PDB file of C-alpha atoms in Angstrom:
ATOM      1  CA  MET A   5     -53.356   9.335  22.262  1.00 35.00           C
ATOM      2  CA  ARG A   6     -57.185   9.719  21.315  1.00 35.00           C
ATOM      3  CA  LYS A   7     -59.177  10.883  18.924  1.00 38.00           C
ATOM      4  CA  VAL A   8     -62.146  12.817  19.397  1.00 37.00           C
ATOM      5  CA  PHE A   9     -64.922  13.986  15.885  1.00 36.00           C
ATOM      6  CA  ILE A  10     -67.311  15.200  16.562  1.00 34.00           C
ATOM      7  CA  THR A  11     -70.586  14.834  13.438  1.00 31.00           C
ATOM      8  CA  LEU A  12     -70.314  18.204  12.807  1.00 35.00           C
ATOM      9  CA  ASN A  13     -66.615  17.012  11.128  1.00 36.00           C
ATOM     10  CA  LEU A  14     -64.336  18.060  14.447  1.00 43.00           C
ATOM     11  CA  LEU A  15     -61.316  15.652  15.259  1.00 46.00           C
ATOM     12  CA  VAL A  16     -59.808  15.850  18.349  1.00 50.00           C
ATOM     13  CA  LEU A  17     -56.556  13.503  19.144  1.00 58.00           C
ATOM     14  CA  SER A  18     -54.803  12.586  22.411  1.00 53.00           C
ATOM     15  CA  ALA A  19     -51.110  12.483  23.094  1.00 43.00           C
ATOM     16  CA  LEU A  20     -50.666   9.469  24.879  1.00 40.00           C
ATOM     17  CA  PHE A  21     -53.492   7.068  23.696  1.00 41.00           C
ATOM     18  CA  THR A  22     -54.433   5.358  21.818  1.00 48.00           C
ATOM     19  CA  VAL A  23     -58.004   6.400  21.011  1.00 50.00           C
ATOM     20  CA  VAL A  24     -60.090   7.306  18.588  1.00 55.00           C
ATOM     21  CA  TYR A  25     -62.932   8.730  19.864  1.00 58.00           C
ATOM     22  CA  GLN A  26     -66.468   9.743  18.091  1.00 63.00           C
ATOM     23  CA  THR A  27     -69.342  12.277  19.526  1.00 62.00           C
ATOM     24  CA  SER A  28     -72.728  13.150  18.756  1.00 55.00           C
ATOM     25  CA  ALA A  29     -74.117  16.404  18.046  1.00 47.00           C
ATOM     26  CA  GLN A  30     -75.004  19.079  19.808  1.00 58.00           C
ATOM     27  CA  THR A  31     -74.693  16.875  23.318  1.00 67.00           C
ATOM     28  CA  TYR A  32     -71.569  16.494  22.088  1.00 80.00           C
ATOM     29  CA  ASN A  33     -71.102  12.952  24.266  1.00 83.00           C
ATOM     30  CA  PHE A  34     -67.734  11.124  24.171  1.00 84.00           C
ATOM     31  CA  SER A  35     -67.375   7.646  22.799  1.00 84.00           C
ATOM     32  CA  THR A  36     -64.485   5.421  21.306  1.00 85.00           C
ATOM     33  CA  LEU A  37     -64.044   4.777  17.911  1.00 91.00           C
ATOM     34  CA  ALA A  38     -60.827   2.659  17.438  1.00 93.00           C
ATOM     35  CA  GLY A  39     -57.967   1.842  19.418  1.00 94.00           C
ATOM     36  CA  ASN A  40     -57.079   0.931  23.261  1.00 89.00           C
ATOM     37  CA  ALA A  41     -55.303   2.688  25.827  1.00 79.00           C
ATOM     38  CA  GLY A  42     -51.470   1.540  25.371  1.00 84.00           C
ATOM     39  CA  TYR A  43     -49.997   1.342  21.745  1.00 93.00           C
ATOM     40  CA  GLY A  44     -49.231  -0.715  19.192  1.00 97.00           C
ATOM     41  CA  SER A  45     -49.466  -1.095  15.231  1.00 97.00           C
ATOM     42  CA  ALA A  46     -52.777  -3.204  14.311  1.00 97.00           C
ATOM     43  CA  ASP A  47     -55.058  -2.635  12.548  1.00 98.00           C
ATOM     44  CA  GLY A  48     -58.383  -3.910  12.711  1.00 97.00           C
ATOM     45  CA  THR A  49     -61.789  -3.306  14.105  1.00 97.00           C
ATOM     46  CA  GLY A  50     -62.957  -1.106  17.677  1.00 96.00           C
ATOM     47  CA  SER A  51     -60.820  -1.290  20.757  1.00 94.00           C
ATOM     48  CA  GLY A  52     -58.725  -4.228  17.760  1.00 96.00           C
ATOM     49  CA  ALA A  53     -56.902  -1.441  16.313  1.00 97.00           C
ATOM     50  CA  ARG A  54     -53.292   0.242  17.867  1.00 97.00           C
ATOM     51  CA  PHE A  55     -52.544   3.317  17.260  1.00 97.00           C
ATOM     52  CA  TRP A  56     -48.926   4.916  18.669  1.00 97.00           C
ATOM     53  CA  ASN A  57     -49.310   8.753  19.255  1.00 95.00           C
ATOM     54  CA  PRO A  58     -50.875   9.923  16.712  1.00 95.00           C
ATOM     55  CA  ALA A  59     -51.403  13.208  16.212  1.00 95.00           C
ATOM     56  CA  GLY A  60     -53.326  14.954  14.025  1.00 95.00           C
ATOM     57  CA  VAL A  61     -56.406  13.453  11.666  1.00 96.00           C
ATOM     58  CA  ALA A  62     -59.023  14.767   9.783  1.00 97.00           C
ATOM     59  CA  VAL A  63     -62.481  13.536   7.965  1.00 96.00           C
ATOM     60  CA  ASP A  64     -63.393  13.450   4.875  1.00 96.00           C
ATOM     61  CA  SER A  65     -67.073  13.942   3.671  1.00 93.00           C
ATOM     62  CA  ALA A  66     -67.907  10.007   4.105  1.00 95.00           C
ATOM     63  CA  GLY A  67     -66.644  10.083   7.452  1.00 95.00           C
ATOM     64  CA  ASN A  68     -63.330   8.464   6.332  1.00 97.00           C
ATOM     65  CA  VAL A  69     -60.746   9.634   9.523  1.00 97.00           C
ATOM     66  CA  TYR A  70     -57.554  10.161   9.074  1.00 98.00           C
ATOM     67  CA  VAL A  71     -54.906   9.624  10.394  1.00 98.00           C
ATOM     68  CA  ALA A  72     -51.714  10.943  11.539  1.00 98.00           C
ATOM     69  CA  ASP A  73     -50.164   7.229  13.131  1.00 98.00           C
ATOM     70  CA  ASP A  74     -46.390   9.314  14.644  1.00 97.00           C
ATOM     71  CA  SER A  75     -44.086   7.684  16.219  1.00 98.00           C
ATOM     72  CA  ASN A  76     -45.320   4.081  13.700  1.00 98.00           C
ATOM     73  CA  ASN A  77     -44.529   6.355  10.727  1.00 98.00           C
ATOM     74  CA  THR A  78     -48.280   5.643   9.462  1.00 98.00           C
ATOM     75  CA  ILE A  79     -50.921   7.090   8.024  1.00 98.00           C
ATOM     76  CA  ARG A  80     -54.111   5.199   8.625  1.00 98.00           C
ATOM     77  CA  LYS A  81     -57.565   5.452   8.054  1.00 98.00           C
ATOM     78  CA  ILE A  82     -60.725   4.466   9.949  1.00 98.00           C
ATOM     79  CA  THR A  83     -64.038   3.953   8.346  1.00 97.00           C
ATOM     80  CA  PRO A  84     -67.968   6.170  10.644  1.00 94.00           C
ATOM     81  CA  ALA A  85     -67.615   1.844  11.632  1.00 94.00           C
ATOM     82  CA  GLY A  86     -63.892   1.772  13.352  1.00 95.00           C
ATOM     83  CA  VAL A  87     -62.875  -0.442  10.964  1.00 97.00           C
ATOM     84  CA  VAL A  88     -58.780   0.271  11.231  1.00 98.00           C
ATOM     85  CA  THR A  89     -56.577   0.308   7.748  1.00 98.00           C
ATOM     86  CA  THR A  90     -52.877   1.779   7.306  1.00 98.00           C
ATOM     87  CA  LEU A  91     -52.127   3.653   3.598  1.00 98.00           C
ATOM     88  CA  ALA A  92     -49.907   4.739   3.516  1.00 98.00           C
ATOM     89  CA  GLY A  93     -46.772   3.657   5.949  1.00 98.00           C
ATOM     90  CA  LEU A  94     -44.919   0.462   7.145  1.00 98.00           C
ATOM     91  CA  ALA A  95     -44.972   0.848  11.054  1.00 98.00           C
ATOM     92  CA  GLY A  96     -41.792   0.330  12.626  1.00 95.00           C
ATOM     93  CA  TYR A  97     -39.719   1.194   9.668  1.00 98.00           C
ATOM     94  CA  TYR A  98     -39.550   5.599   9.119  1.00 98.00           C
ATOM     95  CA  GLY A  99     -37.401   6.804   5.466  1.00 98.00           C
ATOM     96  CA  SER A 100     -38.315   9.214   3.555  1.00 98.00           C
ATOM     97  CA  ALA A 101     -39.570   6.962   0.121  1.00 98.00           C
ATOM     98  CA  ASP A 102     -42.223   8.068  -1.794  1.00 98.00           C
ATOM     99  CA  GLY A 103     -44.137   4.738  -3.399  1.00 98.00           C
ATOM    100  CA  THR A 104     -47.667   3.174  -2.908  1.00 98.00           C
ATOM    101  CA  GLY A 105     -48.700   2.041   0.195  1.00 98.00           C
ATOM    102  CA  SER A 106     -46.208  -0.193   2.714  1.00 98.00           C
ATOM    103  CA  ALA A 107     -43.520   0.850   0.656  1.00 98.00           C
ATOM    104  CA  ALA A 108     -43.855   4.546   1.382  1.00 98.00           C
ATOM    105  CA  ARG A 109     -42.247   5.893   3.919  1.00 98.00           C
ATOM    106  CA  PHE A 110     -42.698   8.815   6.697  1.00 98.00           C
ATOM    107  CA  TYR A 111     -40.224  10.076  10.244  1.00 98.00           C
ATOM    108  CA  HIS A 112     -42.747  11.141  12.325  1.00 98.00           C
ATOM    109  CA  PRO A 113     -46.123  12.170  10.507  1.00 98.00           C
ATOM    110  CA  ALA A 114     -47.460  15.078  12.930  1.00 98.00           C
ATOM    111  CA  GLY A 115     -50.502  16.529  10.651  1.00 97.00           C
ATOM    112  CA  VAL A 116     -53.125  15.031   8.034  1.00 98.00           C
ATOM    113  CA  ALA A 117     -55.268  16.713   6.120  1.00 98.00           C
ATOM    114  CA  VAL A 118     -57.759  15.653   3.349  1.00 98.00           C
ATOM    115  CA  ASP A 119     -59.763  17.033   0.102  1.00 97.00           C
ATOM    116  CA  SER A 120     -62.319  16.868  -1.746  1.00 95.00           C
ATOM    117  CA  ALA A 121     -60.906  14.699  -3.765  1.00 96.00           C
ATOM    118  CA  GLY A 122     -59.748  12.176  -1.136  1.00 97.00           C
ATOM    119  CA  ASN A 123     -56.240  13.556  -1.130  1.00 98.00           C
ATOM    120  CA  VAL A 124     -54.847  13.543   1.774  1.00 98.00           C
ATOM    121  CA  TYR A 125     -52.639  15.592   2.735  1.00 98.00           C
ATOM    122  CA  VAL A 126     -49.136  15.418   5.362  1.00 98.00           C
ATOM    123  CA  ALA A 127     -47.123  17.050   7.425  1.00 98.00           C
ATOM    124  CA  ASP A 128     -43.744  15.104   7.683  1.00 98.00           C
ATOM    125  CA  THR A 129     -42.452  16.159  10.849  1.00 98.00           C
ATOM    126  CA  VAL A 130     -39.133  15.551  10.150  1.00 98.00           C
ATOM    127  CA  ASN A 131     -38.414  15.465   6.955  1.00 98.00           C
ATOM    128  CA  ASP A 132     -39.336  18.981   6.276  1.00 98.00           C
ATOM    129  CA  THR A 133     -41.547  17.400   3.870  1.00 98.00           C
ATOM    130  CA  ILE A 134     -45.256  17.645   2.672  1.00 98.00           C
ATOM    131  CA  ARG A 135     -46.465  14.703   1.274  1.00 98.00           C
ATOM    132  CA  LYS A 136     -49.506  13.699  -0.790  1.00 98.00           C
ATOM    133  CA  ILE A 137     -51.568  10.637  -0.471  1.00 98.00           C
ATOM    134  CA  THR A 138     -54.065   9.840  -2.845  1.00 98.00           C
ATOM    135  CA  PRO A 139     -57.422   8.056  -2.528  1.00 95.00           C
ATOM    136  CA  ALA A 140     -55.252   4.906  -4.038  1.00 95.00           C
ATOM    137  CA  GLY A 141     -51.620   5.120  -1.525  1.00 97.00           C
ATOM    138  CA  VAL A 142     -50.220   6.411  -4.066  1.00 98.00           C
ATOM    139  CA  VAL A 143     -47.429   9.184  -2.530  1.00 98.00           C
ATOM    140  CA  THR A 144     -45.855  11.371  -3.700  1.00 98.00           C
ATOM    141  CA  THR A 145     -43.867  14.826  -1.864  1.00 98.00           C
ATOM    142  CA  LEU A 146     -45.224  17.744  -3.030  1.00 98.00           C
ATOM    143  CA  ALA A 147     -43.220  20.620  -1.065  1.00 98.00           C
ATOM    144  CA  GLY A 148     -40.047  20.370   0.348  1.00 98.00           C
ATOM    145  CA  LEU A 149     -36.369  18.341   0.462  1.00 98.00           C
ATOM    146  CA  ALA A 150     -36.397  15.779   3.045  1.00 98.00           C
ATOM    147  CA  ARG A 151     -34.635  15.838   5.763  1.00 96.00           C
ATOM    148  CA  THR A 152     -33.047  19.049   4.566  1.00 97.00           C
ATOM    149  CA  SER A 153     -34.194  22.049   6.883  1.00 98.00           C
ATOM    150  CA  GLY A 154     -34.274  25.136   6.243  1.00 98.00           C
ATOM    151  CA  SER A 155     -37.212  28.415   5.278  1.00 98.00           C
ATOM    152  CA  GLN A 156     -37.138  29.311   1.705  1.00 98.00           C
ATOM    153  CA  ASP A 157     -39.902  29.020  -1.114  1.00 98.00           C
ATOM    154  CA  GLY A 158     -40.124  28.203  -3.759  1.00 98.00           C
ATOM    155  CA  ALA A 159     -41.764  24.996  -6.246  1.00 98.00           C
ATOM    156  CA  GLY A 160     -41.409  20.673  -5.001  1.00 98.00           C
ATOM    157  CA  SER A 161     -38.449  20.747  -4.265  1.00 98.00           C
ATOM    158  CA  ASP A 162     -36.455  23.634  -3.911  1.00 98.00           C
ATOM    159  CA  ALA A 163     -38.865  24.752  -1.559  1.00 98.00           C
ATOM    160  CA  ARG A 164     -37.587  24.271   2.874  1.00 98.00           C
ATOM    161  CA  PHE A 165     -39.496  23.904   5.746  1.00 98.00           C
ATOM    162  CA  TYR A 166     -38.155  23.041   9.507  1.00 98.00           C
ATOM    163  CA  TYR A 167     -40.621  20.616  11.569  1.00 98.00           C
ATOM    164  CA  PRO A 168     -44.335  21.109   9.638  1.00 98.00           C
ATOM    165  CA  GLN A 169     -46.528  20.114  12.096  1.00 98.00           C
ATOM    166  CA  GLY A 170     -50.023  20.859  11.064  1.00 98.00           C
ATOM    167  CA  VAL A 171     -51.710  20.556   7.538  1.00 98.00           C
ATOM    168  CA  ALA A 172     -54.752  22.251   5.740  1.00 98.00           C
ATOM    169  CA  VAL A 173     -56.524  22.379   2.818  1.00 98.00           C
ATOM    170  CA  ASP A 174     -58.592  24.862   1.504  1.00 97.00           C
ATOM    171  CA  SER A 175     -61.710  24.245  -1.834  1.00 95.00           C
ATOM    172  CA  ALA A 176     -59.379  25.209  -4.133  1.00 96.00           C
ATOM    173  CA  GLY A 177     -56.775  22.502  -3.632  1.00 96.00           C
ATOM    174  CA  ASN A 178     -54.451  24.902  -1.949  1.00 97.00           C
ATOM    175  CA  VAL A 179     -52.474  23.597   1.270  1.00 98.00           C
ATOM    176  CA  TYR A 180     -50.872  25.897   4.505  1.00 98.00           C
ATOM    177  CA  VAL A 181     -48.064  24.841   6.817  1.00 98.00           C
ATOM    178  CA  ALA A 182     -47.937  25.199  10.483  1.00 98.00           C
ATOM    179  CA  ASP A 183     -43.984  25.529  10.173  1.00 98.00           C
ATOM    180  CA  THR A 184     -43.004  25.205  13.500  1.00 98.00           C
ATOM    181  CA  VAL A 185     -39.342  25.884  13.897  1.00 98.00           C
ATOM    182  CA  ASN A 186     -40.079  28.873  10.865  1.00 98.00           C
ATOM    183  CA  SER A 187     -42.721  30.709  13.599  1.00 98.00           C
ATOM    184  CA  THR A 188     -44.339  30.832  10.119  1.00 98.00           C
ATOM    185  CA  ILE A 189     -47.663  30.429   8.376  1.00 98.00           C
ATOM    186  CA  ARG A 190     -46.858  28.263   4.209  1.00 98.00           C
ATOM    187  CA  GLU A 191     -48.702  28.341   1.799  1.00 98.00           C
ATOM    188  CA  ILE A 192     -48.568  25.670  -1.427  1.00 98.00           C
ATOM    189  CA  THR A 193     -50.526  26.344  -4.079  1.00 97.00           C
ATOM    190  CA  PRO A 194     -51.601  22.245  -5.398  1.00 95.00           C
ATOM    191  CA  ALA A 195     -48.791  23.205  -8.294  1.00 95.00           C
ATOM    192  CA  GLY A 196     -46.035  22.952  -5.622  1.00 96.00           C
ATOM    193  CA  VAL A 197     -45.191  26.169  -5.110  1.00 98.00           C
ATOM    194  CA  VAL A 198     -44.426  27.699  -1.788  1.00 98.00           C
ATOM    195  CA  THR A 199     -44.903  31.648  -0.471  1.00 98.00           C
ATOM    196  CA  THR A 200     -44.609  32.650   3.469  1.00 98.00           C
ATOM    197  CA  LEU A 201     -48.614  33.762   3.609  1.00 98.00           C
ATOM    198  CA  ALA A 202     -47.238  34.914   7.330  1.00 98.00           C
ATOM    199  CA  GLY A 203     -44.533  35.989   9.553  1.00 98.00           C
ATOM    200  CA  LEU A 204     -41.415  35.741   9.096  1.00 98.00           C
ATOM    201  CA  ALA A 205     -38.856  32.477   9.192  1.00 98.00           C
ATOM    202  CA  GLY A 206     -36.025  32.988  12.428  1.00 94.00           C
ATOM    203  CA  PHE A 207     -38.307  35.947  14.235  1.00 97.00           C
ATOM    204  CA  TYR A 208     -40.477  34.489  16.825  1.00 97.00           C
ATOM    205  CA  GLY A 209     -43.267  36.474  18.609  1.00 98.00           C
ATOM    206  CA  SER A 210     -46.792  37.874  19.480  1.00 98.00           C
ATOM    207  CA  ALA A 211     -47.128  40.449  16.523  1.00 98.00           C
ATOM    208  CA  ASP A 212     -50.264  41.282  15.433  1.00 98.00           C
ATOM    209  CA  GLY A 213     -49.765  42.557  11.281  1.00 98.00           C
ATOM    210  CA  THR A 214     -49.869  41.331   7.609  1.00 98.00           C
ATOM    211  CA  GLY A 215     -47.520  38.681   6.234  1.00 98.00           C
ATOM    212  CA  SER A 216     -43.985  39.306   7.343  1.00 98.00           C
ATOM    213  CA  ALA A 217     -44.946  42.340  10.095  1.00 98.00           C
ATOM    214  CA  ALA A 218     -46.396  39.382  11.848  1.00 98.00           C
ATOM    215  CA  ARG A 219     -44.709  36.960  14.493  1.00 98.00           C
ATOM    216  CA  PHE A 220     -45.268  33.675  15.406  1.00 98.00           C
ATOM    217  CA  ASP A 221     -44.156  31.221  18.335  1.00 98.00           C
ATOM    218  CA  ALA A 222     -44.038  28.206  16.902  1.00 98.00           C
ATOM    219  CA  PRO A 223     -47.381  27.193  15.917  1.00 98.00           C
ATOM    220  CA  GLU A 224     -48.300  23.777  15.382  1.00 98.00           C
ATOM    221  CA  GLY A 225     -51.770  23.478  14.351  1.00 98.00           C
ATOM    222  CA  VAL A 226     -54.269  25.161  11.722  1.00 98.00           C
ATOM    223  CA  ALA A 227     -57.208  25.302   9.965  1.00 98.00           C
ATOM    224  CA  VAL A 228     -59.207  26.775   6.775  1.00 98.00           C
ATOM    225  CA  ASP A 229     -62.510  27.894   6.329  1.00 97.00           C
ATOM    226  CA  SER A 230     -65.333  28.066   3.689  1.00 94.00           C
ATOM    227  CA  ALA A 231     -64.379  31.852   3.079  1.00 95.00           C
ATOM    228  CA  GLY A 232     -60.922  31.528   3.237  1.00 96.00           C
ATOM    229  CA  ASN A 233     -59.663  32.878   6.598  1.00 97.00           C
ATOM    230  CA  VAL A 234     -56.822  30.266   8.598  1.00 98.00           C
ATOM    231  CA  TYR A 235     -57.223  29.852  12.077  1.00 98.00           C
ATOM    232  CA  VAL A 236     -53.376  29.596  13.600  1.00 98.00           C
ATOM    233  CA  ALA A 237     -52.845  26.545  17.448  1.00 98.00           C
ATOM    234  CA  ASP A 238     -50.134  29.210  17.626  1.00 98.00           C
ATOM    235  CA  SER A 239     -48.693  27.201  20.815  1.00 98.00           C
ATOM    236  CA  GLY A 240     -46.014  29.131  21.992  1.00 98.00           C
ATOM    237  CA  ASN A 241     -48.013  32.464  22.486  1.00 98.00           C
ATOM    238  CA  GLN A 242     -50.787  30.321  23.989  1.00 98.00           C
ATOM    239  CA  THR A 243     -53.053  31.786  21.407  1.00 98.00           C
ATOM    240  CA  ILE A 244     -54.997  30.984  18.888  1.00 98.00           C
ATOM    241  CA  ARG A 245     -54.636  33.837  15.615  1.00 98.00           C
ATOM    242  CA  GLU A 246     -56.801  34.085  12.633  1.00 98.00           C
ATOM    243  CA  ILE A 247     -55.451  35.515   9.349  1.00 98.00           C
ATOM    244  CA  THR A 248     -57.936  36.992   7.861  1.00 97.00           C
ATOM    245  CA  PRO A 249     -57.313  36.920   3.237  1.00 94.00           C
ATOM    246  CA  VAL A 250     -57.613  40.321   2.189  1.00 90.00           C
ATOM    247  CA  PRO A 251     -56.153  42.168   2.590  1.00 91.00           C
ATOM    248  CA  ILE A 252     -54.562  38.751   2.432  1.00 92.00           C
ATOM    249  CA  GLY A 253     -52.118  37.930   5.071  1.00 96.00           C
ATOM    250  CA  THR A 254     -53.368  40.221   8.746  1.00 98.00           C
ATOM    251  CA  VAL A 255     -52.571  38.170  11.516  1.00 98.00           C
ATOM    252  CA  THR A 256     -54.872  38.996  14.683  1.00 98.00           C
ATOM    253  CA  THR A 257     -55.021  37.167  17.613  1.00 98.00           C
ATOM    254  CA  LEU A 258     -58.741  35.605  18.105  1.00 98.00           C
ATOM    255  CA  ALA A 259     -58.207  33.713  21.947  1.00 98.00           C
ATOM    256  CA  GLY A 260     -56.182  34.002  24.330  1.00 98.00           C
ATOM    257  CA  LEU A 261     -53.203  37.028  25.422  1.00 98.00           C
ATOM    258  CA  ALA A 262     -49.108  35.457  24.422  1.00 98.00           C
ATOM    259  CA  GLY A 263     -47.014  34.458  26.956  1.00 96.00           C
ATOM    260  CA  SER A 264     -50.381  34.207  29.718  1.00 97.00           C
ATOM    261  CA  LEU A 265     -51.316  30.696  29.506  1.00 96.00           C
ATOM    262  CA  GLY A 266     -54.335  29.447  31.693  1.00 98.00           C
ATOM    263  CA  SER A 267     -58.146  27.057  31.512  1.00 98.00           C
ATOM    264  CA  ALA A 268     -60.254  30.074  31.932  1.00 98.00           C
ATOM    265  CA  ASP A 269     -62.826  30.768  29.194  1.00 98.00           C
ATOM    266  CA  SER A 270     -64.541  34.064  28.939  1.00 97.00           C
ATOM    267  CA  PRO A 271     -64.453  36.171  28.715  1.00 96.00           C
ATOM    268  CA  ALA A 272     -60.773  36.528  29.983  1.00 97.00           C
ATOM    269  CA  ALA A 273     -60.077  33.117  27.819  1.00 98.00           C
ATOM    270  CA  ARG A 274     -56.410  30.899  28.573  1.00 98.00           C
ATOM    271  CA  PHE A 275     -55.035  28.304  26.956  1.00 98.00           C
ATOM    272  CA  ASP A 276     -52.011  25.387  28.160  1.00 98.00           C
ATOM    273  CA  GLY A 277     -50.316  24.545  24.575  1.00 97.00           C
ATOM    274  CA  PRO A 278     -52.716  25.146  22.064  1.00 98.00           C
ATOM    275  CA  GLN A 279     -51.400  22.252  19.472  1.00 97.00           C
ATOM    276  CA  GLY A 280     -54.937  21.295  17.102  1.00 97.00           C
ATOM    277  CA  VAL A 281     -57.165  23.835  15.334  1.00 98.00           C
ATOM    278  CA  ALA A 282     -60.384  22.605  13.226  1.00 97.00           C
ATOM    279  CA  VAL A 283     -63.579  24.927  11.817  1.00 97.00           C
ATOM    280  CA  ASP A 284     -67.189  23.856  11.059  1.00 95.00           C
ATOM    281  CA  SER A 285     -69.217  25.167   7.794  1.00 93.00           C
ATOM    282  CA  GLU A 286     -70.750  28.065  11.054  1.00 94.00           C
ATOM    283  CA  GLY A 287     -67.751  29.728  11.495  1.00 95.00           C
ATOM    284  CA  ASN A 288     -66.938  27.691  15.211  1.00 96.00           C
ATOM    285  CA  VAL A 289     -62.830  27.217  16.235  1.00 98.00           C
ATOM    286  CA  TYR A 290     -61.912  23.958  17.851  1.00 97.00           C
ATOM    287  CA  VAL A 291     -59.296  23.560  19.238  1.00 98.00           C
ATOM    288  CA  ALA A 292     -56.920  20.753  21.066  1.00 97.00           C
ATOM    289  CA  ASP A 293     -55.736  22.950  24.895  1.00 98.00           C
ATOM    290  CA  SER A 294     -53.175  20.054  25.191  1.00 97.00           C
ATOM    291  CA  ALA A 295     -50.937  21.059  28.432  1.00 98.00           C
ATOM    292  CA  ASN A 296     -55.153  21.319  30.058  1.00 98.00           C
ATOM    293  CA  ASP A 297     -56.718  17.927  29.121  1.00 97.00           C
ATOM    294  CA  THR A 298     -59.834  19.278  27.756  1.00 97.00           C
ATOM    295  CA  ILE A 299     -61.330  21.098  24.045  1.00 96.00           C
ATOM    296  CA  ARG A 300     -62.633  24.420  23.632  1.00 97.00           C
ATOM    297  CA  LYS A 301     -64.997  25.994  21.501  1.00 97.00           C
ATOM    298  CA  ILE A 302     -64.470  29.317  20.256  1.00 98.00           C
ATOM    299  CA  THR A 303     -67.313  31.492  18.920  1.00 96.00           C
ATOM    300  CA  PRO A 304     -67.082  33.096  15.618  1.00 93.00           C
ATOM    301  CA  ALA A 305     -67.197  36.302  17.976  1.00 93.00           C
ATOM    302  CA  GLY A 306     -63.619  35.446  19.581  1.00 94.00           C
ATOM    303  CA  VAL A 307     -66.203  33.685  22.508  1.00 97.00           C
ATOM    304  CA  VAL A 308     -64.499  30.828  24.355  1.00 98.00           C
ATOM    305  CA  THR A 309     -65.706  27.845  26.295  1.00 97.00           C
ATOM    306  CA  THR A 310     -64.794  24.210  27.210  1.00 96.00           C
ATOM    307  CA  LEU A 311     -67.242  22.135  25.699  1.00 94.00           C
ATOM    308  CA  ALA A 312     -65.233  18.701  26.941  1.00 95.00           C
ATOM    309  CA  GLY A 313     -62.194  17.586  30.063  1.00 96.00           C
ATOM    310  CA  LEU A 314     -61.700  19.196  32.746  1.00 97.00           C
ATOM    311  CA  ALA A 315     -59.108  21.539  33.085  1.00 98.00           C
ATOM    312  CA  GLY A 316     -56.051  19.688  34.650  1.00 94.00           C
ATOM    313  CA  THR A 317     -57.431  16.662  35.767  1.00 97.00           C
ATOM    314  CA  TYR A 318     -56.372  13.478  32.390  1.00 95.00           C
ATOM    315  CA  GLY A 319     -58.122  10.237  31.529  1.00 94.00           C
ATOM    316  CA  SER A 320     -59.544   8.016  29.073  1.00 91.00           C
ATOM    317  CA  ALA A 321     -62.731   8.434  30.502  1.00 92.00           C
ATOM    318  CA  ASP A 322     -65.693   8.953  27.503  1.00 92.00           C
ATOM    319  CA  GLY A 323     -68.743  10.509  28.841  1.00 93.00           C
ATOM    320  CA  THR A 324     -69.688  14.767  28.379  1.00 93.00           C
ATOM    321  CA  GLY A 325     -69.087  17.440  28.916  1.00 93.00           C
ATOM    322  CA  SER A 326     -66.751  17.805  31.538  1.00 94.00           C
ATOM    323  CA  ALA A 327     -66.936  13.779  33.052  1.00 95.00           C
ATOM    324  CA  ALA A 328     -64.952  12.988  29.472  1.00 94.00           C
ATOM    325  CA  ARG A 329     -60.860  12.778  30.034  1.00 94.00           C
ATOM    326  CA  PHE A 330     -58.273  13.409  27.504  1.00 93.00           C
ATOM    327  CA  TYR A 331     -54.328  13.000  27.943  1.00 94.00           C
ATOM    328  CA  HIS A 332     -53.068  16.288  25.585  1.00 94.00           C
ATOM    329  CA  PRO A 333     -54.849  15.570  23.107  1.00 94.00           C
ATOM    330  CA  ALA A 334     -52.803  17.410  20.113  1.00 94.00           C
ATOM    331  CA  GLY A 335     -55.080  16.857  16.860  1.00 92.00           C
TER     332      GLY A 335
END
């Protein structure tokens, strides 16, 4: 699995290789930050490190990268110099235990986000929970109850999720969750109170609208900008959705057409299984377009271009633009 991150603080992860990519600004030249083709769980520097199906990435203000290392059931940290360590969890051991460092347990974590204080939030997918990790590696369960799926709003362990895969956090510490099997977007306050921002559990579709009138189909990725707009990789619909804070929970389709997959750029943009989204300070949205093996860019006006990779052509090559290769980028 590979990850790409731009100096714009954009991160992209490929799903089958264990490589992390970094890009330079403007030219978007992709190079390998950490890992190598093949899997494992080794800490180390650059190509000496190993991952196993990393599924989500996030970057903090100091340039440290956090990785949801899915099949290792761990959360990894990569310094700007490419030094990889395991922040929490123990490779080869799954579970739901809170604790510090290697004493904590996860079960196929898929999404990560990091706040301004360095706290890391994890969509602990198979556990149906949202976890929190302090900079010291102390893991607690913010919301949900391990291995107990559902769609209930509430505080802490009273809330229920169903295979959540994406998380994002805003400047106020509110956490947004792509609650995949429920086809909803959830919001968690810093105190752990969970509400449903948009969509209706048990009902999937592609309808725009406000709150429970909106419909999603297996959303997998979520991001939030400085104005509180939430962006969703609506994977089953092959679209990118936007949720505005005013009126609260108002959903529109930013790019793509529900039910129509493809790889075309604007004006008739198409996606194929988009899984991850990120947003920069100018409001540009970046998409890990998984089945196309490409990284896409959407301007605030909704204009879609292919930033890197070539649709239908996968691999692990470094390079610029269409010369770069990815293999099912996920985050």
